mmCIF file of C-alpha atoms and ligand atoms in Angstrom:
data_model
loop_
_atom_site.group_PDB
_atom_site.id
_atom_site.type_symbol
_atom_site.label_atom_id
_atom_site.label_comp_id
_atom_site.label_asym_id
_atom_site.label_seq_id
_atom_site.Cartn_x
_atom_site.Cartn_y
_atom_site.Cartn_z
ATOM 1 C CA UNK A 31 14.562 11.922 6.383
ATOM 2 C CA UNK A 32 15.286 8.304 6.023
ATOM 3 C CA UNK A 33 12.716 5.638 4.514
ATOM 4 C CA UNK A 34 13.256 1.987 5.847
ATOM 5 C CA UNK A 35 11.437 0.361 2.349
ATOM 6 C CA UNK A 36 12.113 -1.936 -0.361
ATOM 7 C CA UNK A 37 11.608 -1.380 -4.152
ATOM 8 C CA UNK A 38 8.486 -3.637 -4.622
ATOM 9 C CA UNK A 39 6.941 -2.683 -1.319
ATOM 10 C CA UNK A 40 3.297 -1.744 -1.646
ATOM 11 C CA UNK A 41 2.316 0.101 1.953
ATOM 12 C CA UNK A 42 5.880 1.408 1.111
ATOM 13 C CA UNK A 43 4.962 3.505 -2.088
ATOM 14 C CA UNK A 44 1.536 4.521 -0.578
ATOM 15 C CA UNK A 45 4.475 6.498 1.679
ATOM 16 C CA UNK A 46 6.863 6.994 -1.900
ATOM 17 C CA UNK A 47 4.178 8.814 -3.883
ATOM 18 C CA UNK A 48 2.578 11.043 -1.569
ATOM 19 C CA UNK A 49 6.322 12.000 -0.761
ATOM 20 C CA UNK A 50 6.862 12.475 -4.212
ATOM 21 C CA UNK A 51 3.791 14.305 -4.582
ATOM 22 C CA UNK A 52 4.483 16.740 -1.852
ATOM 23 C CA UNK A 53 8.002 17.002 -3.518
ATOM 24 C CA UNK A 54 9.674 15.874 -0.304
ATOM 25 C CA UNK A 55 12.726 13.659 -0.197
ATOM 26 C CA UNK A 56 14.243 10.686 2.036
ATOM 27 C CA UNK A 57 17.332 8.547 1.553
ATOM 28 C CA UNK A 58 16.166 5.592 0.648
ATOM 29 C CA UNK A 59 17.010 2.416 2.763
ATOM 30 C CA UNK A 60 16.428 -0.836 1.021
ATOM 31 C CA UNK A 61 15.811 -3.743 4.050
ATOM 32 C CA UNK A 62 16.107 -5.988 1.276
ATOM 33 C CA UNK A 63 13.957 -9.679 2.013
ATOM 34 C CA UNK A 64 11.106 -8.749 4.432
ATOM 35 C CA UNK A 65 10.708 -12.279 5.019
ATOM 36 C CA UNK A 66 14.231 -12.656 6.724
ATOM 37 C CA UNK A 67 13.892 -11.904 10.470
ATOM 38 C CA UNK A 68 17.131 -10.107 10.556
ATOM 39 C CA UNK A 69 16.255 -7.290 12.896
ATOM 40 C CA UNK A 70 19.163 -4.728 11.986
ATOM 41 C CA UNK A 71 17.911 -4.589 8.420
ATOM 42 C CA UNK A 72 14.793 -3.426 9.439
ATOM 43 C CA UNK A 73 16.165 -0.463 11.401
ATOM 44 C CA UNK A 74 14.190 1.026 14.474
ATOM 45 C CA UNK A 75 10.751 -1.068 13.973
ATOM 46 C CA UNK A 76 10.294 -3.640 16.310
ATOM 47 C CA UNK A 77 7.632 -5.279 13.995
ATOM 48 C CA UNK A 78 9.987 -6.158 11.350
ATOM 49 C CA UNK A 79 7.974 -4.669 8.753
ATOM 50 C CA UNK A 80 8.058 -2.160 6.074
ATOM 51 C CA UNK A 81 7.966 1.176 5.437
ATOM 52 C CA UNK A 82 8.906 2.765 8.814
ATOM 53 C CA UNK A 83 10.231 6.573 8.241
ATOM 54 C CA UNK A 84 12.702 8.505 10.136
ATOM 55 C CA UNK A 85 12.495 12.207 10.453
ATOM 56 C CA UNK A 86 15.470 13.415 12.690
ATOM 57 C CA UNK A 87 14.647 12.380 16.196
ATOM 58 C CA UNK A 88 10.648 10.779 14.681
ATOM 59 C CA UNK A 89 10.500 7.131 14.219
ATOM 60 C CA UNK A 90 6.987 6.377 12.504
ATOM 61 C CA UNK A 91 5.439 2.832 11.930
ATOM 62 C CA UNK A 92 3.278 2.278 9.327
ATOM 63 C CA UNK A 93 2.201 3.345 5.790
ATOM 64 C CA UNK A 94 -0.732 5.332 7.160
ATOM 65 C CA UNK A 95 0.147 6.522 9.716
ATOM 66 C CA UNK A 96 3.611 7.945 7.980
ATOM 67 C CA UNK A 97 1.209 9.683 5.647
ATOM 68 C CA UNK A 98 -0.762 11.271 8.443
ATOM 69 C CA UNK A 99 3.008 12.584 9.640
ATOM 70 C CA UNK A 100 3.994 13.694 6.696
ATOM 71 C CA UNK A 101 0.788 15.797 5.830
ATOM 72 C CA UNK A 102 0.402 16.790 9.385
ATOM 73 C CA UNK A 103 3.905 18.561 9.445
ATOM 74 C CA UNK A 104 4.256 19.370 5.607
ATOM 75 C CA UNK A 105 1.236 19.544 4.070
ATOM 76 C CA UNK A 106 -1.583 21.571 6.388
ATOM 77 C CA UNK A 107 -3.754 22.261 3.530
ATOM 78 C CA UNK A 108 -3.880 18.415 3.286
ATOM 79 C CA UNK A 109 -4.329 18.436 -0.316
ATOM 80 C CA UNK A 110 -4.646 14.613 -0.877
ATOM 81 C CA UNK A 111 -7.017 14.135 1.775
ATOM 82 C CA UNK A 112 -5.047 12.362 3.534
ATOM 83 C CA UNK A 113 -6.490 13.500 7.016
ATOM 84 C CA UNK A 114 -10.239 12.868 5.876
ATOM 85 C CA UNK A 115 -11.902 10.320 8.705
ATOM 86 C CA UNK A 116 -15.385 10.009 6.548
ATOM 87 C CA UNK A 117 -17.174 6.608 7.526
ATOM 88 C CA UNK A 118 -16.771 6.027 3.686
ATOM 89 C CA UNK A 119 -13.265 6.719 2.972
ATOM 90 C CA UNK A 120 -12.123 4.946 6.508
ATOM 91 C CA UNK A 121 -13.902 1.987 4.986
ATOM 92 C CA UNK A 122 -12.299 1.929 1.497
ATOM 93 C CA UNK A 123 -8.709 2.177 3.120
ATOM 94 C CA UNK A 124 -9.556 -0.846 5.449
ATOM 95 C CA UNK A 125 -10.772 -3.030 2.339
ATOM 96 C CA UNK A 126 -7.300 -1.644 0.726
ATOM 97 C CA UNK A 127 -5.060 -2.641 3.315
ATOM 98 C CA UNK A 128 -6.432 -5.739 3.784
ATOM 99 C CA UNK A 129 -6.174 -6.780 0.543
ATOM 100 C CA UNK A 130 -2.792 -5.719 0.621
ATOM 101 C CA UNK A 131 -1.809 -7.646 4.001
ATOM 102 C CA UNK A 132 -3.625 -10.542 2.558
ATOM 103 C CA UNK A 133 -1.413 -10.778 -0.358
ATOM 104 C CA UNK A 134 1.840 -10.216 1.859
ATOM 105 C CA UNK A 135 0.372 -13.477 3.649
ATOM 106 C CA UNK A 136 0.703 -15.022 0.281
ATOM 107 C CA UNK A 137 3.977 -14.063 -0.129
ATOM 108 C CA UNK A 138 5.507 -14.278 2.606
ATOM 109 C CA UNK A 139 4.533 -18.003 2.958
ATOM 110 C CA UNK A 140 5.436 -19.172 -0.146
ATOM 111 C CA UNK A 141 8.563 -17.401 0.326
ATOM 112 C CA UNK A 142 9.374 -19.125 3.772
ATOM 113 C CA UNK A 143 8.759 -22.405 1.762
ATOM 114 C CA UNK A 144 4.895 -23.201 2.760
ATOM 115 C CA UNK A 145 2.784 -24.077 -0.227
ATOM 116 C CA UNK A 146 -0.288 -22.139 -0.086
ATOM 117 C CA UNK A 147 -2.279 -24.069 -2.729
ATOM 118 C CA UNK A 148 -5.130 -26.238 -1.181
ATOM 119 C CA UNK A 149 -4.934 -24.780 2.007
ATOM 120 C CA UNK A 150 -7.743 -23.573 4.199
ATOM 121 C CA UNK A 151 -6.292 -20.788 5.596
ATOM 122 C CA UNK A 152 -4.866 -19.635 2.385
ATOM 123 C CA UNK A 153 -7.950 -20.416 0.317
ATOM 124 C CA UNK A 154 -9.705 -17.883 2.920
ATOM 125 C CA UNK A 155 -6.457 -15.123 2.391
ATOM 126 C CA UNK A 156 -7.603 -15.401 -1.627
ATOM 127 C CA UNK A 157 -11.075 -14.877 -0.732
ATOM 128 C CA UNK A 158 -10.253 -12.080 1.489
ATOM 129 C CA UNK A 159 -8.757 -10.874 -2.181
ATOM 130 C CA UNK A 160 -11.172 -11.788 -3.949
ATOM 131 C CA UNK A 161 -14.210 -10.457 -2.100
ATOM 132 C CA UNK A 162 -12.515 -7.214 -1.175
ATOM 133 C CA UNK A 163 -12.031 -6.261 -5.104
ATOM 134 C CA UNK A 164 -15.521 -7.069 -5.665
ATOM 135 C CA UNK A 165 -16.428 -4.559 -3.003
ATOM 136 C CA UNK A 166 -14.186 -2.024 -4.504
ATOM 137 C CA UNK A 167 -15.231 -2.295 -7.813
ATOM 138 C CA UNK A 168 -18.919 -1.816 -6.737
ATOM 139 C CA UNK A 169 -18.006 1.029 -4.768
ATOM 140 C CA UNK A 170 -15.521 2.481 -7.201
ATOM 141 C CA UNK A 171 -17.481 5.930 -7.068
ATOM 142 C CA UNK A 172 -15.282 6.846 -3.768
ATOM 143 C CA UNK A 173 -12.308 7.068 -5.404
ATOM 144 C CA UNK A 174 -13.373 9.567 -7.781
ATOM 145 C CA UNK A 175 -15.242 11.506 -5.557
ATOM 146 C CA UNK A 176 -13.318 10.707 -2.201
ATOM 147 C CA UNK A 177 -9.579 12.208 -1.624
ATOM 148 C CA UNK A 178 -6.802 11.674 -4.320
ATOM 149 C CA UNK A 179 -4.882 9.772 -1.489
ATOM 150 C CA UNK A 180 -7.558 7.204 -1.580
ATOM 151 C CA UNK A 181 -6.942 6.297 -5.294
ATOM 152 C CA UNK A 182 -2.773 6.432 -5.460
ATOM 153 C CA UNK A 183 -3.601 3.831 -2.589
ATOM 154 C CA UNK A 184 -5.784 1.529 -5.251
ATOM 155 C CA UNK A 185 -3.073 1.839 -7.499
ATOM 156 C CA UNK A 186 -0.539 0.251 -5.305
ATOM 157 C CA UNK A 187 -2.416 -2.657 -4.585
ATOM 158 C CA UNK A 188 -3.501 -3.115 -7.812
ATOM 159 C CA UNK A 189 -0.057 -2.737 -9.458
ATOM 160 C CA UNK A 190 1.530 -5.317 -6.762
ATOM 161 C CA UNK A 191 -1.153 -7.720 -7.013
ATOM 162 C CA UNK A 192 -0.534 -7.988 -11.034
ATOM 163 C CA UNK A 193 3.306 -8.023 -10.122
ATOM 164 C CA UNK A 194 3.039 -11.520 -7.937
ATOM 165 C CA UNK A 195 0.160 -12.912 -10.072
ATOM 166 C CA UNK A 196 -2.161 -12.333 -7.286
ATOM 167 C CA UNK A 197 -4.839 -10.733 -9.811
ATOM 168 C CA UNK A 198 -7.883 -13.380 -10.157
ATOM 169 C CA UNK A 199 -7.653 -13.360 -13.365
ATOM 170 C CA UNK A 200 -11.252 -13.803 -13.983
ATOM 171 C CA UNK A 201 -12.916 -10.912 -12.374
ATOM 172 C CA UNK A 202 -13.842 -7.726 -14.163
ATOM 173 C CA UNK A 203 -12.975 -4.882 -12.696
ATOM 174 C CA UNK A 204 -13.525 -2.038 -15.333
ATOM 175 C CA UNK A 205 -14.660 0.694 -13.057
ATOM 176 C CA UNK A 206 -11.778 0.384 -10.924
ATOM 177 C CA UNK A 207 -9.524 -0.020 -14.593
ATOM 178 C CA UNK A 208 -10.712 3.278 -15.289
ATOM 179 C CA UNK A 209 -9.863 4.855 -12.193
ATOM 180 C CA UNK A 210 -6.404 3.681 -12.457
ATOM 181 C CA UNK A 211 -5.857 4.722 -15.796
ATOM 182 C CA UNK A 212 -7.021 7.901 -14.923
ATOM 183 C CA UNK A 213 -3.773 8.665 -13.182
ATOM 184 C CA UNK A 214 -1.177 5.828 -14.662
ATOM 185 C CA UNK A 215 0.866 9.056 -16.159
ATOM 186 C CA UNK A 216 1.206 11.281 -13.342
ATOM 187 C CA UNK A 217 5.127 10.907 -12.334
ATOM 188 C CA UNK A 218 5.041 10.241 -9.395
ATOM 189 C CA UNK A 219 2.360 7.240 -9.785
ATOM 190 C CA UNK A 220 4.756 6.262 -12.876
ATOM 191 C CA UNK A 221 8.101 7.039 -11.369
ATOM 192 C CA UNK A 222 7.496 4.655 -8.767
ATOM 193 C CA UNK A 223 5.779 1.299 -10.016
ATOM 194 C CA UNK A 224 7.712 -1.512 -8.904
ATOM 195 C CA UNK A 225 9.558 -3.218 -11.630
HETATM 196 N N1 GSH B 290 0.226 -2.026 8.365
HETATM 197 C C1 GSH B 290 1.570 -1.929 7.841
HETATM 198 C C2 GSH B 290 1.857 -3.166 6.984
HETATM 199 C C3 GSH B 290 3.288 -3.190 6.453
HETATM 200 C C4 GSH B 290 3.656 -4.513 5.814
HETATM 201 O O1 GSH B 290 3.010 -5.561 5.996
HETATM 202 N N2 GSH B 290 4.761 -4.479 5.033
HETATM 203 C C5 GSH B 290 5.261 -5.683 4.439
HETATM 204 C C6 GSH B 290 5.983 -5.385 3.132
HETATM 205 S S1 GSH B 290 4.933 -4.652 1.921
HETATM 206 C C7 GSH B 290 6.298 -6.270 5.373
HETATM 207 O O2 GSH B 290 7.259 -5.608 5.698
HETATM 208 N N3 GSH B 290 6.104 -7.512 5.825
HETATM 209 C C8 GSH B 290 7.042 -8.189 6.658
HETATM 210 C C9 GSH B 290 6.372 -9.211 7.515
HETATM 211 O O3 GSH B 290 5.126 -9.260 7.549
HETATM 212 O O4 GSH B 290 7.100 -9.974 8.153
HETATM 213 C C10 GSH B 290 1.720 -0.650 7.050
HETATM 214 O O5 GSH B 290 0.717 -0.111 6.572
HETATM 215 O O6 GSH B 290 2.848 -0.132 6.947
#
């Protein structure tokens, strides 16, 4: 298998951990800016975006639904819950990704040279943030009774939003700090936080 990624990619190490996890392997294929629209980088995904996994003759788009691929043809116990369609844990994930495409919004901008301070449409993308920790933190009980998948998923947002400075820095979040801490030392959460 091949893994169209790049180091600091977030939706890209939902896909790295569960691989890791599952102890499967895939060459790993740096794109290297995901900003740059240079279409060969990016391999067979029309979107441009990363991680997009290659299994033989399989091209599959997207973080989730590479997961759902991965567990559907490795993993039939499914013992991440990676499957599980509850309203609840469907819910949580949406929040998560958000959060995570809001923050690639950030990025991305102020890498392609737009300045996203004092913005309107920007000042919304940090609310999106904003409000969608608050949500998580007062729901925080799903991720320690919902599927493990659902919490290696809070740790990648949460480690790349402290890695661009995207953290408000003045929100508590100590239930969700707990969670996280919970599974900091497994290797496969550790062997794969983006430097
Ligand atoms: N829904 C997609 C989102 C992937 C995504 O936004 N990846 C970012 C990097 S973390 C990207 O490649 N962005 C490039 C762009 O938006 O142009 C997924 O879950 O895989």
């Amino acid at each position: 298998m091949q893994l169209y990624y790049t180091p600091r990619s977030h939706f890209s190490r939902k896909v790295r951990i569960l691989m890791a996890a599952l102890d499967l392997s895939a060459e790993l294929l740096d794109v290297g800016n995901v900003a740059d629209a240079n279409e060969l980088a990016f391999g067979p995904n029309p979107l441009m975006k990363v991680p997009t996994l290659v299994d033989g003759k399989v091209v599959v788009f997207d973080s989730d639904h590479i997961c759902q691929y991965l567990v559907q043809k490795y993993d039939p116990l499914d013992q991440f819950g990676v499957l599980i369609r509850d309203v609840n844990v469907c819910n949580t994930r949406a929040i998560l990704n958000s959060i995570m495409a809001a923050e690639v919004d950030l990025i991305l901008a102020a890498r392609s040279g737009i300045a996203t301070e004092h913005h309107p449409r920007f000042d919304k993308v940090k609310l999106v943030i904003r409000h969608g920790l608050e949500w998580l933190e007062n729901n925080a009980a799903l991720f320690s009774t919902g599927p493990l998948s659902l919490s290696f998923h809070l740790v990648c947002m949460r480690d790349h939003l402290l890695l661009f400075g995207n953290m408000p820095t003045d929100l508590a979040l100590p239930n969700l700090a707990a969670r996280i801490h919970q599974l900091e030392d497994l290797p496969y959460i550790s062997s794969t936080k983006p430097q």
